[in-house]
XYZ file of C-alpha atoms in Angstrom:
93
model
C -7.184 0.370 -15.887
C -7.221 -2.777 -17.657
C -8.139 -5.530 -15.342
C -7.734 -3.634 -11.778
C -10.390 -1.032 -10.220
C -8.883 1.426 -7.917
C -10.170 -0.203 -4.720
C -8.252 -2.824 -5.628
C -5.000 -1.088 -6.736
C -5.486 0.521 -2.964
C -5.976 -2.621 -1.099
C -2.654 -4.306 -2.947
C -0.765 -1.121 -1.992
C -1.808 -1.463 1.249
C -1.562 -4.781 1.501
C 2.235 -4.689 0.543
C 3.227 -2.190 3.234
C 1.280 -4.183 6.170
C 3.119 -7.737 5.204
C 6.125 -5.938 5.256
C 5.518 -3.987 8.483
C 6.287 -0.651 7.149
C 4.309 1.579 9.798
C 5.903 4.822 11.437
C 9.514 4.907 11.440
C 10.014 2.082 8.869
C 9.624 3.114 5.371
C 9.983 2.327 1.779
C 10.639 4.386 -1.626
C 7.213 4.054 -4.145
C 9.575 2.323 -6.799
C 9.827 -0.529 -4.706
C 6.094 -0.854 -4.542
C 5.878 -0.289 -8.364
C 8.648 -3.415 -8.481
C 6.038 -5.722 -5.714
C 3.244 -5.214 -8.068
C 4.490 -5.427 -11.409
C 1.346 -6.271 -13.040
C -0.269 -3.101 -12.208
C 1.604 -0.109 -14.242
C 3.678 2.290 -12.178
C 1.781 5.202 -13.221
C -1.555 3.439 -10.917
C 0.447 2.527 -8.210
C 1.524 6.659 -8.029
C -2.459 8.146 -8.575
C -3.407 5.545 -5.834
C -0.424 6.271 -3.606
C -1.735 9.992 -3.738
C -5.174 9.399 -3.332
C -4.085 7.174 0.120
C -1.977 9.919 1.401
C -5.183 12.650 1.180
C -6.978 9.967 3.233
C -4.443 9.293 5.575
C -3.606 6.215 5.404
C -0.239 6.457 4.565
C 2.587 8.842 5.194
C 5.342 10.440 3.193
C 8.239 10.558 4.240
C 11.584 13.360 2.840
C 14.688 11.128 2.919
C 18.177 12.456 1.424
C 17.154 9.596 -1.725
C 13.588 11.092 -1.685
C 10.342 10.932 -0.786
C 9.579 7.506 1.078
C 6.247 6.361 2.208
C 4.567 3.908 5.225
C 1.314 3.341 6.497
C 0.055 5.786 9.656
C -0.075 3.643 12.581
C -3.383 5.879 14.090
C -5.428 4.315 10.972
C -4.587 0.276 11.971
C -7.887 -0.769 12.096
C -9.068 1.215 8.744
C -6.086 -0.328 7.345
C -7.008 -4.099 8.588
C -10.595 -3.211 7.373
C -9.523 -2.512 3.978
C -7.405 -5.084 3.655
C -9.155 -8.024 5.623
C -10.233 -9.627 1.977
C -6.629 -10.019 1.391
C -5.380 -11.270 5.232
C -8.336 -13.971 4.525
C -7.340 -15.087 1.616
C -3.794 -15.573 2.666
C -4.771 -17.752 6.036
C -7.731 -19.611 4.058
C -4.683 -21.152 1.574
């Protein structure tokens, strides 16, 4: 990983579900977080999105189009934690 650690790839993954609210019953395919974060290579996005489901913090989801995934709503504040660099940055603009 070129210019991104994996804390970081984590935090943008997470990041991308919690501005787009998908916690519990809303959900999203992986591609479309591959397409968000284009910079980072796909393959990343997929050992990261692995890693967060072991924790926890996110869910997968069996669809009839696949697997789909969304944040777990009983890890909120580990989620805000992780990610309050990012919610700073975005109100500090």
């Amino acid at each position: 990983m070129d210019e991104y650690n994996e804390e970081e790839i984590k935090a943008k993954i997470v990041y991308s579900l919690y501005r787009k609210k998908y916690f519990g019953e809303r959900h999203t395919p992986p591609i479309f977080i591959c397409k968000r974060l284009s910079n980072i290579p796909c393959k990343y996005i997929n050992k990261q999105l692995k890693k967060l489901a072991k924790e926890g913090i996110i869910g997968i989801y069996t669809t009839g189009h696949g697997k789909d995934i969304y944040l777990n709503p009983k890890k909120i504040k580990e989620i805000e934690n992780t990610i309050s660099h990012l919610i700073e940055d975005l109100y500090n603009f």
